[in-house]
Amino acid sequence: MKWEENVRKVVPYIPGEQPRQAQIIKLNTNENPYPPAPGVQKCVAALKQDKMRLYPEFPEQTELAEALASYYQIDKDQLFIGVGSDDVLSLAFMTFFQSEKPVFFPDITYSFYDVWADLYKIPYETKALDEHFCIRPEDYRQPNGGVIFPNPNAPTGVLMDVGQVEEIIEANRDVVVIVDEAYIDFGGTSCLPLIRKYDNLLVVQTFSKSRSMAGMRIGYAMGNSKLIKYLNDVKYSVNSYTLNYTSLQLGVESVKDVAYYRETCEKIMKSRDRAEEELSKLGFTFPKPYGNFIFASHEKVPAKEIYERLKDNDIYVRFWDKERIRNYLRITIGTDEQMEALYRALREIVKA
Ligand SMILES: *Cc1c(COP(=O)(O)O)cnc(C)c1O
């Protein structure tokens, strides 16, 4: 059809499956297996129907913005809130990567980055991780149009220390460097304090993983107030009322309950220690995990086969049929009960 000539054609990101059956064990999208903070439930009951009639407040003027700014001890104008970090990151691509030079990111990383680059027609170049799946900071020293990487990286779970992150920022003072910290709360150290030192650093985090609120779609970016202003200008050119009333209200309750959130992360980290032991015993190898997931490969059984047989057992994990990682599975850390069911199934599958 003639009109198709003028259509924007993209290869979309493929999200993890969201099966509808209730019985499955879902370890495929790094959701948190525990409920959100107790205050969130109470807040649901207190939501005001009359407020739903109105457009929501602008995210940066809400109690949620105040709560986050106070939690991270930053100013409100150093904070941008969006509809999940995917929204924040996509806007950041649109806002900050306007150079003709290529944006740099790792060859194995969050598979949305190349999708956004293609969508916005941003040139990019991937930098190969080393054989241990580590980012090599020296690869990010050539001229470029911006840099983005997750820390810990996804789907590998490999963490860079703050010193190495700073090395990359230091070498790229003339472009914007985005650090996607979706999984930083599971044992890593955030590079957030560096936003005071580097006006070109944007740190992005989310409520989806450590705060058990993937369904509410809340993400945020922190950085120099000028970066935030540019981000807001683009945002207000696309959609002004972004976060809905419910998410704005419930988010506050989550930020307030620091103890609950720390406790949940600790629980997941403990189950992750246990998963490292169990999976090793079963013949899996993996880089040391720093997210709420393990990126594991089996010595004998191909990843695809394990993935399919787990699915037959109603256990969903993530598999990518992609160069360099097609023999790996990304397994989200679930509750101890879910993990036990996983080990039982794996014992059968990898049995010699
Ligand atoms: C999960 C994830 C995100 C997106 O999370 P939202 O649910 O959109 O906040 C961003 N980056 C990485 C690396 C992720 O794994």
mmCIF file of C-alpha atoms and ligand atoms in Angstrom:
data_model
loop_
_atom_site.group_PDB
_atom_site.id
_atom_site.type_symbol
_atom_site.label_atom_id
_atom_site.label_comp_id
_atom_site.label_asym_id
_atom_site.label_seq_id
_atom_site.Cartn_x
_atom_site.Cartn_y
_atom_site.Cartn_z
ATOM 1 C CA MET A 1 0.000 0.000 0.000
ATOM 2 C CA LYS A 2 1.244 3.427 -0.935
ATOM 3 C CA TRP A 3 0.762 4.982 2.499
ATOM 4 C CA GLU A 4 3.208 2.499 3.966
ATOM 5 C CA GLU A 5 6.081 4.397 2.342
ATOM 6 C CA ASN A 6 5.584 7.145 4.903
ATOM 7 C CA VAL A 7 5.242 4.998 7.962
ATOM 8 C CA ARG A 8 7.911 4.972 10.691
ATOM 9 C CA LYS A 9 9.101 1.388 10.744
ATOM 10 C CA VAL A 10 10.713 -0.003 13.851
ATOM 11 C CA VAL A 11 11.567 -3.378 15.298
ATOM 12 C CA PRO A 12 9.975 -3.125 18.735
ATOM 13 C CA TYR A 13 11.386 -4.245 22.065
ATOM 14 C CA ILE A 14 10.029 -7.644 23.083
ATOM 15 C CA PRO A 15 8.956 -7.573 26.725
ATOM 16 C CA GLY A 16 8.936 -10.692 28.900
ATOM 17 C CA GLU A 17 5.796 -12.790 28.675
ATOM 18 C CA GLN A 18 2.910 -11.915 31.010
ATOM 19 C CA PRO A 19 0.946 -15.177 30.989
ATOM 20 C CA ARG A 20 -2.600 -15.027 32.297
ATOM 21 C CA GLN A 21 -2.748 -18.317 34.202
ATOM 22 C CA ALA A 22 -2.567 -17.762 37.946
ATOM 23 C CA GLN A 23 -0.725 -20.973 38.767
ATOM 24 C CA ILE A 24 2.612 -20.299 37.122
ATOM 25 C CA ILE A 25 5.879 -19.451 38.852
ATOM 26 C CA LYS A 26 6.930 -16.238 37.199
ATOM 27 C CA LEU A 27 10.686 -15.667 37.247
ATOM 28 C CA ASN A 28 10.954 -14.004 33.822
ATOM 29 C CA THR A 29 10.605 -10.226 34.240
ATOM 30 C CA ASN A 30 12.464 -9.374 37.468
ATOM 31 C CA GLU A 31 9.304 -8.441 39.306
ATOM 32 C CA ASN A 32 9.518 -8.433 43.093
ATOM 33 C CA PRO A 33 7.776 -11.471 44.625
ATOM 34 C CA TYR A 34 6.787 -9.552 47.769
ATOM 35 C CA PRO A 35 3.900 -7.092 48.089
ATOM 36 C CA PRO A 36 4.511 -3.333 48.237
ATOM 37 C CA ALA A 37 4.831 -1.619 51.643
ATOM 38 C CA PRO A 38 1.780 -2.084 53.921
ATOM 39 C CA GLY A 39 1.000 1.656 53.737
ATOM 40 C CA VAL A 40 0.326 1.249 50.012
ATOM 41 C CA GLN A 41 -2.597 -1.071 50.681
ATOM 42 C CA LYS A 42 -4.096 1.377 53.174
ATOM 43 C CA CYS A 43 -3.682 4.173 50.694
ATOM 44 C CA VAL A 44 -5.600 2.194 48.038
ATOM 45 C CA ALA A 45 -8.600 2.184 50.357
ATOM 46 C CA ALA A 46 -8.281 5.940 50.897
ATOM 47 C CA LEU A 47 -8.126 6.933 47.212
ATOM 48 C CA LYS A 48 -10.647 9.634 46.434
ATOM 49 C CA GLN A 49 -12.961 8.986 43.554
ATOM 50 C CA ASP A 50 -13.549 12.671 43.010
ATOM 51 C CA LYS A 51 -9.843 13.133 42.285
ATOM 52 C CA MET A 52 -10.164 10.737 39.355
ATOM 53 C CA ARG A 53 -12.405 13.221 37.630
ATOM 54 C CA LEU A 54 -9.553 15.706 37.457
ATOM 55 C CA TYR A 55 -6.273 15.656 35.586
ATOM 56 C CA PRO A 56 -3.518 14.577 37.957
ATOM 57 C CA GLU A 57 -0.957 16.986 39.396
ATOM 58 C CA PHE A 58 2.267 17.576 37.484
ATOM 59 C CA PRO A 59 4.652 14.901 38.808
ATOM 60 C CA GLU A 60 7.375 17.371 39.834
ATOM 61 C CA GLN A 61 4.927 19.302 42.018
ATOM 62 C CA THR A 62 3.607 16.358 43.968
ATOM 63 C CA GLU A 63 4.118 14.955 47.409
ATOM 64 C CA LEU A 64 5.873 12.070 45.662
ATOM 65 C CA ALA A 65 8.522 14.484 44.348
ATOM 66 C CA GLU A 66 8.959 15.900 47.852
ATOM 67 C CA ALA A 67 9.254 12.447 49.376
ATOM 68 C CA LEU A 68 11.846 11.300 46.816
ATOM 69 C CA ALA A 69 13.876 14.509 47.026
ATOM 70 C CA SER A 70 13.973 14.271 50.781
ATOM 71 C CA TYR A 71 14.840 10.559 50.722
ATOM 72 C CA TYR A 72 17.785 11.128 48.373
ATOM 73 C CA GLN A 73 18.660 14.518 49.898
ATOM 74 C CA ILE A 74 18.525 16.345 46.604
ATOM 75 C CA ASP A 75 16.579 19.400 45.498
ATOM 76 C CA LYS A 76 13.253 18.940 43.749
ATOM 77 C CA ASP A 77 14.684 20.554 40.633
ATOM 78 C CA GLN A 78 17.284 17.746 40.458
ATOM 79 C CA LEU A 79 14.513 15.178 40.079
ATOM 80 C CA PHE A 80 12.342 14.091 37.148
ATOM 81 C CA ILE A 81 9.537 11.546 37.554
ATOM 82 C CA GLY A 82 8.094 9.498 34.695
ATOM 83 C CA VAL A 83 5.842 6.564 33.865
ATOM 84 C CA GLY A 84 8.352 3.850 34.741
ATOM 85 C CA SER A 85 12.014 4.257 33.968
ATOM 86 C CA ASP A 86 11.297 3.131 30.404
ATOM 87 C CA ASP A 87 9.445 6.410 29.919
ATOM 88 C CA VAL A 88 12.254 8.369 31.592
ATOM 89 C CA LEU A 89 14.950 6.640 29.541
ATOM 90 C CA SER A 90 13.086 7.025 26.285
ATOM 91 C CA LEU A 91 12.656 10.765 26.940
ATOM 92 C CA ALA A 92 16.328 10.994 27.892
ATOM 93 C CA PHE A 93 17.323 9.411 24.557
ATOM 94 C CA MET A 94 15.143 11.946 22.771
ATOM 95 C CA THR A 95 16.473 14.869 24.821
ATOM 96 C CA PHE A 96 20.183 14.256 25.259
ATOM 97 C CA PHE A 97 21.333 12.171 22.319
ATOM 98 C CA GLN A 98 21.087 14.726 19.537
ATOM 99 C CA SER A 99 24.685 14.500 18.320
ATOM 100 C CA GLU A 100 25.710 13.145 14.937
ATOM 101 C CA LYS A 101 28.332 11.081 16.706
ATOM 102 C CA PRO A 102 27.270 7.622 17.903
ATOM 103 C CA VAL A 103 25.936 6.962 21.380
ATOM 104 C CA PHE A 104 27.913 4.194 23.130
ATOM 105 C CA PHE A 105 26.454 1.313 25.106
ATOM 106 C CA PRO A 106 27.487 -2.318 25.794
ATOM 107 C CA ASP A 107 26.817 -5.071 23.231
ATOM 108 C CA ILE A 108 25.020 -7.088 25.900
ATOM 109 C CA THR A 109 22.685 -4.820 27.805
ATOM 110 C CA TYR A 110 19.084 -3.720 28.254
ATOM 111 C CA SER A 111 17.620 -4.510 24.862
ATOM 112 C CA PHE A 112 15.500 -1.357 24.794
ATOM 113 C CA TYR A 113 18.521 0.909 24.154
ATOM 114 C CA ASP A 114 19.011 0.014 20.487
ATOM 115 C CA VAL A 115 15.239 0.106 19.967
ATOM 116 C CA TRP A 116 15.027 3.727 21.182
ATOM 117 C CA ALA A 117 18.123 4.658 19.208
ATOM 118 C CA ASP A 118 16.516 3.263 16.049
ATOM 119 C CA LEU A 119 13.153 4.843 16.822
ATOM 120 C CA TYR A 120 14.666 8.317 17.260
ATOM 121 C CA LYS A 121 17.218 7.772 14.476
ATOM 122 C CA ILE A 122 20.142 8.178 16.855
ATOM 123 C CA PRO A 123 23.417 6.696 15.607
ATOM 124 C CA TYR A 124 24.945 4.230 18.077
ATOM 125 C CA GLU A 125 27.868 1.902 18.529
ATOM 126 C CA THR A 126 27.965 -1.040 20.912
ATOM 127 C CA LYS A 127 31.074 -1.862 22.938
ATOM 128 C CA ALA A 128 31.762 -5.534 23.597
ATOM 129 C CA LEU A 129 31.796 -6.693 27.207
ATOM 130 C CA ASP A 130 34.921 -8.681 28.084
ATOM 131 C CA GLU A 131 34.813 -12.470 28.430
ATOM 132 C CA HIS A 132 33.564 -12.158 32.021
ATOM 133 C CA PHE A 133 30.728 -9.870 30.844
ATOM 134 C CA CYS A 134 32.416 -6.810 32.357
ATOM 135 C CA ILE A 135 32.198 -3.342 30.830
ATOM 136 C CA ARG A 136 35.662 -2.071 29.843
ATOM 137 C CA PRO A 137 35.763 1.623 30.804
ATOM 138 C CA GLU A 138 38.621 2.219 28.320
ATOM 139 C CA ASP A 139 36.204 1.464 25.437
ATOM 140 C CA TYR A 140 34.251 4.610 26.305
ATOM 141 C CA ARG A 141 37.103 7.043 25.698
ATOM 142 C CA GLN A 142 36.616 7.661 21.981
ATOM 143 C CA PRO A 143 34.548 10.627 20.782
ATOM 144 C CA ASN A 144 30.823 9.877 21.033
ATOM 145 C CA GLY A 145 27.358 11.405 21.213
ATOM 146 C CA GLY A 146 26.559 10.160 24.717
ATOM 147 C CA VAL A 147 26.929 7.084 26.891
ATOM 148 C CA ILE A 148 24.366 4.855 28.594
ATOM 149 C CA PHE A 149 24.698 1.643 30.573
ATOM 150 C CA PRO A 150 22.846 -0.071 33.408
ATOM 151 C CA ASN A 151 24.677 -0.620 36.676
ATOM 152 C CA PRO A 152 24.378 -3.431 37.612
ATOM 153 C CA ASN A 153 24.185 -4.362 33.936
ATOM 154 C CA ALA A 154 21.164 -6.278 32.663
ATOM 155 C CA PRO A 155 20.727 -9.123 31.883
ATOM 156 C CA THR A 156 24.188 -10.081 33.196
ATOM 157 C CA GLY A 157 23.831 -8.746 36.766
ATOM 158 C CA VAL A 158 27.459 -7.585 36.711
ATOM 159 C CA LEU A 159 28.186 -4.554 38.918
ATOM 160 C CA MET A 160 30.809 -1.889 38.292
ATOM 161 C CA ASP A 161 32.195 -0.095 41.314
ATOM 162 C CA VAL A 162 31.613 3.628 41.609
ATOM 163 C CA GLY A 163 35.262 4.304 40.777
ATOM 164 C CA GLN A 164 34.896 2.691 37.346
ATOM 165 C CA VAL A 165 31.614 4.465 36.697
ATOM 166 C CA GLU A 166 33.323 7.752 37.523
ATOM 167 C CA GLU A 167 36.170 6.891 35.166
ATOM 168 C CA ILE A 168 33.619 6.697 32.325
ATOM 169 C CA ILE A 169 31.924 9.963 33.344
ATOM 170 C CA GLU A 170 35.283 11.704 33.724
ATOM 171 C CA ALA A 171 36.281 10.675 30.179
ATOM 172 C CA ASN A 172 32.980 11.988 28.765
ATOM 173 C CA ARG A 173 32.498 15.479 30.176
ATOM 174 C CA ASP A 174 31.229 16.853 26.853
ATOM 175 C CA VAL A 175 28.277 14.488 26.476
ATOM 176 C CA VAL A 176 25.503 13.234 28.728
ATOM 177 C CA VAL A 177 26.226 9.993 30.574
ATOM 178 C CA ILE A 178 23.164 8.042 31.754
ATOM 179 C CA VAL A 179 23.516 5.375 34.427
ATOM 180 C CA ASP A 180 20.447 3.124 34.556
ATOM 181 C CA GLU A 181 20.297 1.935 38.171
ATOM 182 C CA ALA A 182 17.158 -0.236 37.921
ATOM 183 C CA TYR A 183 18.797 -2.885 40.149
ATOM 184 C CA ILE A 184 21.081 -0.812 42.372
ATOM 185 C CA ASP A 185 19.118 -1.544 45.567
ATOM 186 C CA PHE A 186 20.102 -5.217 45.626
ATOM 187 C CA GLY A 187 23.614 -4.723 46.949
ATOM 188 C CA GLY A 188 25.275 -2.163 44.671
ATOM 189 C CA THR A 189 26.451 1.341 45.496
ATOM 190 C CA SER A 190 24.678 4.129 43.638
ATOM 191 C CA CYS A 191 26.692 6.755 41.826
ATOM 192 C CA LEU A 192 24.035 9.339 42.790
ATOM 193 C CA PRO A 193 26.446 11.453 44.931
ATOM 194 C CA LEU A 194 28.388 12.128 41.704
ATOM 195 C CA ILE A 195 25.578 14.309 40.324
ATOM 196 C CA ARG A 196 26.971 17.124 42.496
ATOM 197 C CA LYS A 197 30.359 16.801 40.856
ATOM 198 C CA TYR A 198 29.299 16.115 37.243
ATOM 199 C CA ASP A 199 26.680 18.250 35.538
ATOM 200 C CA ASN A 200 26.493 15.733 32.666
ATOM 201 C CA LEU A 201 25.443 12.726 34.778
ATOM 202 C CA LEU A 202 21.859 11.442 34.837
ATOM 203 C CA VAL A 203 21.041 8.613 37.269
ATOM 204 C CA VAL A 204 17.816 6.701 36.544
ATOM 205 C CA GLN A 205 15.973 4.467 39.023
ATOM 206 C CA THR A 206 12.591 2.738 39.279
ATOM 207 C CA PHE A 207 9.871 1.534 41.659
ATOM 208 C CA SER A 208 9.403 -1.597 39.552
ATOM 209 C CA LYS A 209 11.989 -3.888 41.106
ATOM 210 C CA SER A 210 13.108 -3.061 44.642
ATOM 211 C CA ARG A 211 9.830 -1.363 45.580
ATOM 212 C CA SER A 212 7.494 -4.082 44.235
ATOM 213 C CA MET A 213 5.474 -1.631 42.153
ATOM 214 C CA ALA A 214 6.056 -2.572 38.504
ATOM 215 C CA GLY A 215 2.314 -2.300 37.885
ATOM 216 C CA MET A 216 2.184 1.324 39.038
ATOM 217 C CA ARG A 217 4.781 2.466 36.471
ATOM 218 C CA ILE A 218 6.939 4.918 38.428
ATOM 219 C CA GLY A 219 10.502 5.773 37.414
ATOM 220 C CA TYR A 220 12.713 8.790 38.037
ATOM 221 C CA ALA A 221 15.913 10.481 37.002
ATOM 222 C CA MET A 222 18.259 12.535 39.150
ATOM 223 C CA GLY A 223 20.853 14.985 37.926
ATOM 224 C CA ASN A 224 21.901 18.573 37.569
ATOM 225 C CA SER A 225 18.896 20.934 37.484
ATOM 226 C CA LYS A 226 19.750 21.967 33.933
ATOM 227 C CA LEU A 227 19.547 18.381 32.697
ATOM 228 C CA ILE A 228 16.209 18.037 34.480
ATOM 229 C CA LYS A 229 14.905 21.219 32.918
ATOM 230 C CA TYR A 230 15.738 19.975 29.404
ATOM 231 C CA LEU A 231 14.050 16.692 30.179
ATOM 232 C CA ASN A 232 10.932 18.492 31.390
ATOM 233 C CA ASP A 233 10.842 20.673 28.277
ATOM 234 C CA VAL A 234 10.715 17.579 26.078
ATOM 235 C CA LYS A 235 8.236 15.859 28.362
ATOM 236 C CA TYR A 236 5.871 18.847 28.255
ATOM 237 C CA SER A 237 6.134 18.706 24.472
ATOM 238 C CA VAL A 238 4.891 15.130 24.407
ATOM 239 C CA ASN A 239 2.445 14.622 27.280
ATOM 240 C CA SER A 240 2.063 16.863 30.317
ATOM 241 C CA TYR A 241 -0.107 14.797 32.665
ATOM 242 C CA THR A 242 1.964 11.656 32.790
ATOM 243 C CA LEU A 243 1.708 9.810 36.091
ATOM 244 C CA ASN A 244 -1.824 9.012 37.115
ATOM 245 C CA TYR A 245 -3.363 10.071 40.416
ATOM 246 C CA THR A 246 -3.206 6.551 41.886
ATOM 247 C CA SER A 247 0.499 6.023 41.188
ATOM 248 C CA LEU A 248 1.349 9.440 42.589
ATOM 249 C CA GLN A 249 -0.498 8.683 45.830
ATOM 250 C CA LEU A 250 0.713 5.115 46.315
ATOM 251 C CA GLY A 251 4.307 5.984 45.458
ATOM 252 C CA VAL A 252 4.522 8.277 48.474
ATOM 253 C CA GLU A 253 3.596 5.457 50.846
ATOM 254 C CA SER A 254 6.302 3.272 49.381
ATOM 255 C CA VAL A 255 9.012 5.923 49.803
ATOM 256 C CA LYS A 256 7.941 6.602 53.386
ATOM 257 C CA ASP A 257 8.398 3.011 54.545
ATOM 258 C CA VAL A 258 12.176 2.743 54.410
ATOM 259 C CA ALA A 259 12.371 -0.183 56.835
ATOM 260 C CA TYR A 260 10.008 -2.370 54.808
ATOM 261 C CA TYR A 261 11.799 -1.722 51.571
ATOM 262 C CA ARG A 262 15.246 -2.475 53.088
ATOM 263 C CA GLU A 263 13.891 -5.665 54.633
ATOM 264 C CA THR A 264 12.418 -6.853 51.312
ATOM 265 C CA CYS A 265 15.678 -6.215 49.462
ATOM 266 C CA GLU A 266 17.610 -8.070 52.188
ATOM 267 C CA LYS A 267 15.254 -11.031 51.847
ATOM 268 C CA ILE A 268 15.812 -11.169 48.118
ATOM 269 C CA MET A 269 19.573 -10.917 48.544
ATOM 270 C CA LYS A 270 19.512 -13.814 50.989
ATOM 271 C CA SER A 271 17.504 -15.956 48.565
ATOM 272 C CA ARG A 272 19.992 -14.958 45.887
ATOM 273 C CA ASP A 273 22.924 -16.228 47.997
ATOM 274 C CA ARG A 274 21.077 -19.479 48.339
ATOM 275 C CA ALA A 275 20.369 -19.590 44.585
ATOM 276 C CA GLU A 276 24.064 -19.170 43.881
ATOM 277 C CA GLU A 277 24.793 -22.265 45.974
ATOM 278 C CA GLU A 278 21.981 -24.364 44.550
ATOM 279 C CA LEU A 279 22.605 -23.489 40.930
ATOM 280 C CA SER A 280 26.345 -24.128 41.306
ATOM 281 C CA LYS A 281 25.596 -27.570 42.709
ATOM 282 C CA LEU A 282 23.412 -28.264 39.672
ATOM 283 C CA GLY A 283 26.249 -27.430 37.283
ATOM 284 C CA PHE A 284 25.397 -23.841 36.391
ATOM 285 C CA THR A 285 27.925 -21.039 36.098
ATOM 286 C CA PHE A 286 27.121 -17.331 36.260
ATOM 287 C CA PRO A 287 28.722 -13.974 36.872
ATOM 288 C CA LYS A 288 28.380 -12.799 40.490
ATOM 289 C CA PRO A 289 24.788 -11.470 40.597
ATOM 290 C CA TYR A 290 24.018 -7.973 41.887
ATOM 291 C CA GLY A 291 20.412 -7.611 40.721
ATOM 292 C CA ASN A 292 17.300 -9.557 41.733
ATOM 293 C CA PHE A 293 18.202 -12.172 39.106
ATOM 294 C CA ILE A 294 20.928 -14.619 38.088
ATOM 295 C CA PHE A 295 22.286 -14.967 34.561
ATOM 296 C CA ALA A 296 23.159 -18.625 34.366
ATOM 297 C CA SER A 297 24.478 -21.119 31.875
ATOM 298 C CA HIS A 298 24.567 -24.891 32.300
ATOM 299 C CA GLU A 299 27.678 -26.974 31.600
ATOM 300 C CA LYS A 300 25.748 -29.642 29.638
ATOM 301 C CA VAL A 301 22.138 -28.777 28.874
ATOM 302 C CA PRO A 302 21.479 -25.961 26.374
ATOM 303 C CA ALA A 303 19.652 -22.927 27.803
ATOM 304 C CA LYS A 304 16.848 -23.172 25.281
ATOM 305 C CA GLU A 305 16.063 -26.715 26.317
ATOM 306 C CA ILE A 306 16.026 -25.800 30.012
ATOM 307 C CA TYR A 307 13.827 -22.789 29.250
ATOM 308 C CA GLU A 308 11.297 -24.915 27.389
ATOM 309 C CA ARG A 309 11.225 -27.715 29.916
ATOM 310 C CA LEU A 310 10.793 -25.260 32.779
ATOM 311 C CA LYS A 311 7.878 -23.770 30.903
ATOM 312 C CA ASP A 312 6.315 -27.225 30.638
ATOM 313 C CA ASN A 313 6.536 -27.198 34.437
ATOM 314 C CA ASP A 314 4.812 -23.781 34.554
ATOM 315 C CA ILE A 315 8.029 -22.030 35.538
ATOM 316 C CA TYR A 316 8.853 -19.029 33.367
ATOM 317 C CA VAL A 317 12.389 -17.662 33.064
ATOM 318 C CA ARG A 318 13.901 -15.408 30.381
ATOM 319 C CA PHE A 319 15.830 -16.646 27.360
ATOM 320 C CA TRP A 320 17.230 -14.641 24.430
ATOM 321 C CA ASP A 321 18.141 -16.368 21.180
ATOM 322 C CA LYS A 322 20.923 -13.884 20.651
ATOM 323 C CA GLU A 323 24.632 -13.948 19.850
ATOM 324 C CA ARG A 324 26.908 -14.486 22.907
ATOM 325 C CA ILE A 325 24.042 -15.107 25.350
ATOM 326 C CA ARG A 326 21.966 -17.879 23.784
ATOM 327 C CA ASN A 327 23.284 -20.376 26.280
ATOM 328 C CA TYR A 328 22.166 -18.283 29.250
ATOM 329 C CA LEU A 329 18.943 -17.964 31.193
ATOM 330 C CA ARG A 330 17.996 -14.979 33.275
ATOM 331 C CA ILE A 331 16.270 -16.222 36.386
ATOM 332 C CA THR A 332 14.482 -13.749 38.651
ATOM 333 C CA ILE A 333 14.853 -14.358 42.383
ATOM 334 C CA GLY A 334 11.402 -15.302 43.661
ATOM 335 C CA THR A 335 10.197 -16.298 47.113
ATOM 336 C CA ASP A 336 12.040 -19.199 48.779
ATOM 337 C CA GLU A 337 9.074 -21.425 47.985
ATOM 338 C CA GLN A 338 9.190 -20.518 44.293
ATOM 339 C CA MET A 339 12.932 -21.039 44.226
ATOM 340 C CA GLU A 340 12.595 -24.481 45.800
ATOM 341 C CA ALA A 341 10.140 -25.431 43.052
ATOM 342 C CA LEU A 342 12.665 -24.176 40.507
ATOM 343 C CA TYR A 343 15.499 -26.259 41.984
ATOM 344 C CA ARG A 344 13.279 -29.342 42.024
ATOM 345 C CA ALA A 345 12.410 -28.893 38.374
ATOM 346 C CA LEU A 346 16.014 -28.182 37.425
ATOM 347 C CA ARG A 347 17.263 -31.310 39.226
ATOM 348 C CA GLU A 348 15.077 -33.364 36.877
ATOM 349 C CA ILE A 349 16.012 -31.395 33.767
ATOM 350 C CA VAL A 350 19.807 -31.433 34.163
ATOM 351 C CA LYS A 351 19.998 -34.975 35.529
ATOM 352 C CA ALA A 352 22.798 -36.787 33.683
HETATM 353 C C1 LIG B 1 13.295 -3.182 34.358
HETATM 354 C C2 LIG B 1 14.291 -2.250 33.739
HETATM 355 C C3 LIG B 1 13.960 -0.948 33.383
HETATM 356 C C4 LIG B 1 12.557 -0.435 33.281
HETATM 357 O O1 LIG B 1 11.823 -0.477 34.338
HETATM 358 P P1 LIG B 1 10.427 0.295 34.443
HETATM 359 O O2 LIG B 1 9.498 -0.767 34.876
HETATM 360 O O3 LIG B 1 10.061 0.906 33.142
HETATM 361 O O4 LIG B 1 10.726 1.296 35.482
HETATM 362 C C5 LIG B 1 14.947 -0.116 32.922
HETATM 363 N N1 LIG B 1 16.210 -0.535 32.793
HETATM 364 C C6 LIG B 1 16.567 -1.789 33.088
HETATM 365 C C7 LIG B 1 17.958 -2.195 32.891
HETATM 366 C C8 LIG B 1 15.613 -2.683 33.554
HETATM 367 O O5 LIG B 1 15.949 -3.950 33.770
#
